MMTF fields as JSON, N, C-alpha, C and O atoms, coordinates in Angstrom:
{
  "mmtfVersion": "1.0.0",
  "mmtfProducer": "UNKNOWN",
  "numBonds": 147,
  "numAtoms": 148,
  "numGroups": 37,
  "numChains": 1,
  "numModels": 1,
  "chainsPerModel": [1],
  "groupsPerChain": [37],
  "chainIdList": ["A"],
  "bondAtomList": [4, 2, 8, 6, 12, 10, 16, 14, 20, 18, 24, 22, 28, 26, 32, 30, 36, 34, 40, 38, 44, 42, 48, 46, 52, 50, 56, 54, 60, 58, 64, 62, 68, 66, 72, 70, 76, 74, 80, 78, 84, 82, 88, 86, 92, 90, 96, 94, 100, 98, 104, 102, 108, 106, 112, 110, 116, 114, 120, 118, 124, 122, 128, 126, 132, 130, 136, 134, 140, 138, 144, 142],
  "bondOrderList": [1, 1, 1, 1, 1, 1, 1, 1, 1, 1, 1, 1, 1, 1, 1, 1, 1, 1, 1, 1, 1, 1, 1, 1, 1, 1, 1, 1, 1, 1, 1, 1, 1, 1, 1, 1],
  "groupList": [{"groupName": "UNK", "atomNameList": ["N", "CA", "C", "O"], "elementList": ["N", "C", "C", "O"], "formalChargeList": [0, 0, 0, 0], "bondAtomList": [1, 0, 2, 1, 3, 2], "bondOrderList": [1, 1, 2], "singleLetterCode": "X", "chemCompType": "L-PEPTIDE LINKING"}],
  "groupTypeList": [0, 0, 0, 0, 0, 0, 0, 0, 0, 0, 0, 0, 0, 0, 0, 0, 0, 0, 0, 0, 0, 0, 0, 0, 0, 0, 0, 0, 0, 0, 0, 0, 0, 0, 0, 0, 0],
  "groupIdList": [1, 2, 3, 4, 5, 6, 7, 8, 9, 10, 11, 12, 13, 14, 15, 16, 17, 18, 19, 20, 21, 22, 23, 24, 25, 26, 27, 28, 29, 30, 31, 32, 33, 34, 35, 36, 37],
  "secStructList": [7, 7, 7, 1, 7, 7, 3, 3, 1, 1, 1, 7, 3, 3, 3, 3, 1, 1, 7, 2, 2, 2, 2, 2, 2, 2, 1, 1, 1, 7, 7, 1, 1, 3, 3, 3, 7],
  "xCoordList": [-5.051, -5.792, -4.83, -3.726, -5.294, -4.169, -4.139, -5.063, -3.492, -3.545, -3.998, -4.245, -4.243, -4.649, -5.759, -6.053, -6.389, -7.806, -8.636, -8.377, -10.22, -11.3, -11.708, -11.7, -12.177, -13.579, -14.463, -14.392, -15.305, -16.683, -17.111, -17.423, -17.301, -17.883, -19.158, -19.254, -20.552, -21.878, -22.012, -22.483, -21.823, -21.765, -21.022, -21.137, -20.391, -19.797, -18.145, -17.344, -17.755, -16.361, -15.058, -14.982, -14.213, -13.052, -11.689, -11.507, -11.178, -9.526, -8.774, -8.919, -7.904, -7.09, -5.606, -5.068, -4.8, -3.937, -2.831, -3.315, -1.933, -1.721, -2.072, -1.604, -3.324, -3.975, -5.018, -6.024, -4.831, -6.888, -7.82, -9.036, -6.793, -7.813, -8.404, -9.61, -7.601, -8.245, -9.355, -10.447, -8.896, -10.148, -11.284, -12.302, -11.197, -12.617, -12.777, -13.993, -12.234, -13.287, -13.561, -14.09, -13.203, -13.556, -14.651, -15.493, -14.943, -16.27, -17.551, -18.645, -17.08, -18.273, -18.498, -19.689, -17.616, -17.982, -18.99, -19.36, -19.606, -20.544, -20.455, -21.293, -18.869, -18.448, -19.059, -19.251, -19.236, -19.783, -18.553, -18.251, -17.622, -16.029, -15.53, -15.808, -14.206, -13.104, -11.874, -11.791, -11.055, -9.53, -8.237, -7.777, -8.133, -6.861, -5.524, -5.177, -5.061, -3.67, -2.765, -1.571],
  "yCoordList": [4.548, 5.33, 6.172, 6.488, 6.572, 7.03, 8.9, 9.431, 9.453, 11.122, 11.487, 12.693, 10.803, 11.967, 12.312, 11.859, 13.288, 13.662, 12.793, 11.864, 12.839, 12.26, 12.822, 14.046, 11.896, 12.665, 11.713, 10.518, 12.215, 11.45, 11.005, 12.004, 10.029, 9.388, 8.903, 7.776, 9.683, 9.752, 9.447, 8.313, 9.916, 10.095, 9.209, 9.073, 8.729, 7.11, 7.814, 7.902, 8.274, 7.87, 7.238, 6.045, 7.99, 6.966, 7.515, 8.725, 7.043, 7.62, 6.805, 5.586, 7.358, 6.45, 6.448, 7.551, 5.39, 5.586, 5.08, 4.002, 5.327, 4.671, 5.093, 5.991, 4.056, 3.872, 4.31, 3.785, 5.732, 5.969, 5.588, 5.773, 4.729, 3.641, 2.725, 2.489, 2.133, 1.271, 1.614, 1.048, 2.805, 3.46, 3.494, 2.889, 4.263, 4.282, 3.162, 3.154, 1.451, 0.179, -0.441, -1.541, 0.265, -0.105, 0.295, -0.456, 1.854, 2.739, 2.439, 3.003, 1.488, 1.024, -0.221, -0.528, -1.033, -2.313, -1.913, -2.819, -0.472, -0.45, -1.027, -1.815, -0.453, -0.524, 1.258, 2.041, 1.478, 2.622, 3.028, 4.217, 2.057, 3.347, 2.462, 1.348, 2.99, 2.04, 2.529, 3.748, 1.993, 2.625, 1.111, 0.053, 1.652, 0.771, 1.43, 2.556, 0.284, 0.337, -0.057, 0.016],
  "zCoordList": [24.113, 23.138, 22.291, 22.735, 20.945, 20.482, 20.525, 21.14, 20.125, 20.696, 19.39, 19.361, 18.086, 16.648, 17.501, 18.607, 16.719, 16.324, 16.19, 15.425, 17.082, 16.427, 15.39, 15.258, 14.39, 13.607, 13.1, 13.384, 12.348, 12.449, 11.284, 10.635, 10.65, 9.549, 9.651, 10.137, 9.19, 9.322, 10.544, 10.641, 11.498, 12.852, 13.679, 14.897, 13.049, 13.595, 13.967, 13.037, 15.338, 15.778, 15.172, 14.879, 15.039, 14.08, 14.346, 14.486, 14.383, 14.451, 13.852, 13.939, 13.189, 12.174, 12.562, 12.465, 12.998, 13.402, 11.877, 11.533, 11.15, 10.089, 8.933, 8.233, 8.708, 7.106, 7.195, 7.673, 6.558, 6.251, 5.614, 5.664, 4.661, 3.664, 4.569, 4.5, 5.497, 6.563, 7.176, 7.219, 7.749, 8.604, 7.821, 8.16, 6.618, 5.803, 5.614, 5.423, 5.45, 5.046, 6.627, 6.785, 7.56, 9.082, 9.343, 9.834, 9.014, 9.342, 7.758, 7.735, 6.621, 5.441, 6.509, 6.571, 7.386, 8.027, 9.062, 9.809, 9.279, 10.26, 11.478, 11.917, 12.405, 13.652, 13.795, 12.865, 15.159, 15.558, 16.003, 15.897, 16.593, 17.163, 17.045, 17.488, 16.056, 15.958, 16.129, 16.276, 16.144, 16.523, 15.508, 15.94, 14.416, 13.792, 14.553, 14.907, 14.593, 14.861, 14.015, 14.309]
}
């Protein structure tokens, strides 16, 4: 697991390890918890 910070995108779990551009088109793909690496 990675050590950032959670936080929450319309209630949806996310941690961005990297690319936060990633993270935000991970959490529009309507995964409930995701984790990029």
């Amino acid at each position: 697991m990675s050590t950032r910070p959670w936080f929450t995108v319309n209630g949806k779990a996310v941690v961005c390890v990297g690319d936060p551009v990633s993270c935000g088109s991970t959490v529009a793909a309507g995964d409930a918890l995701v984790q990029i690496s």
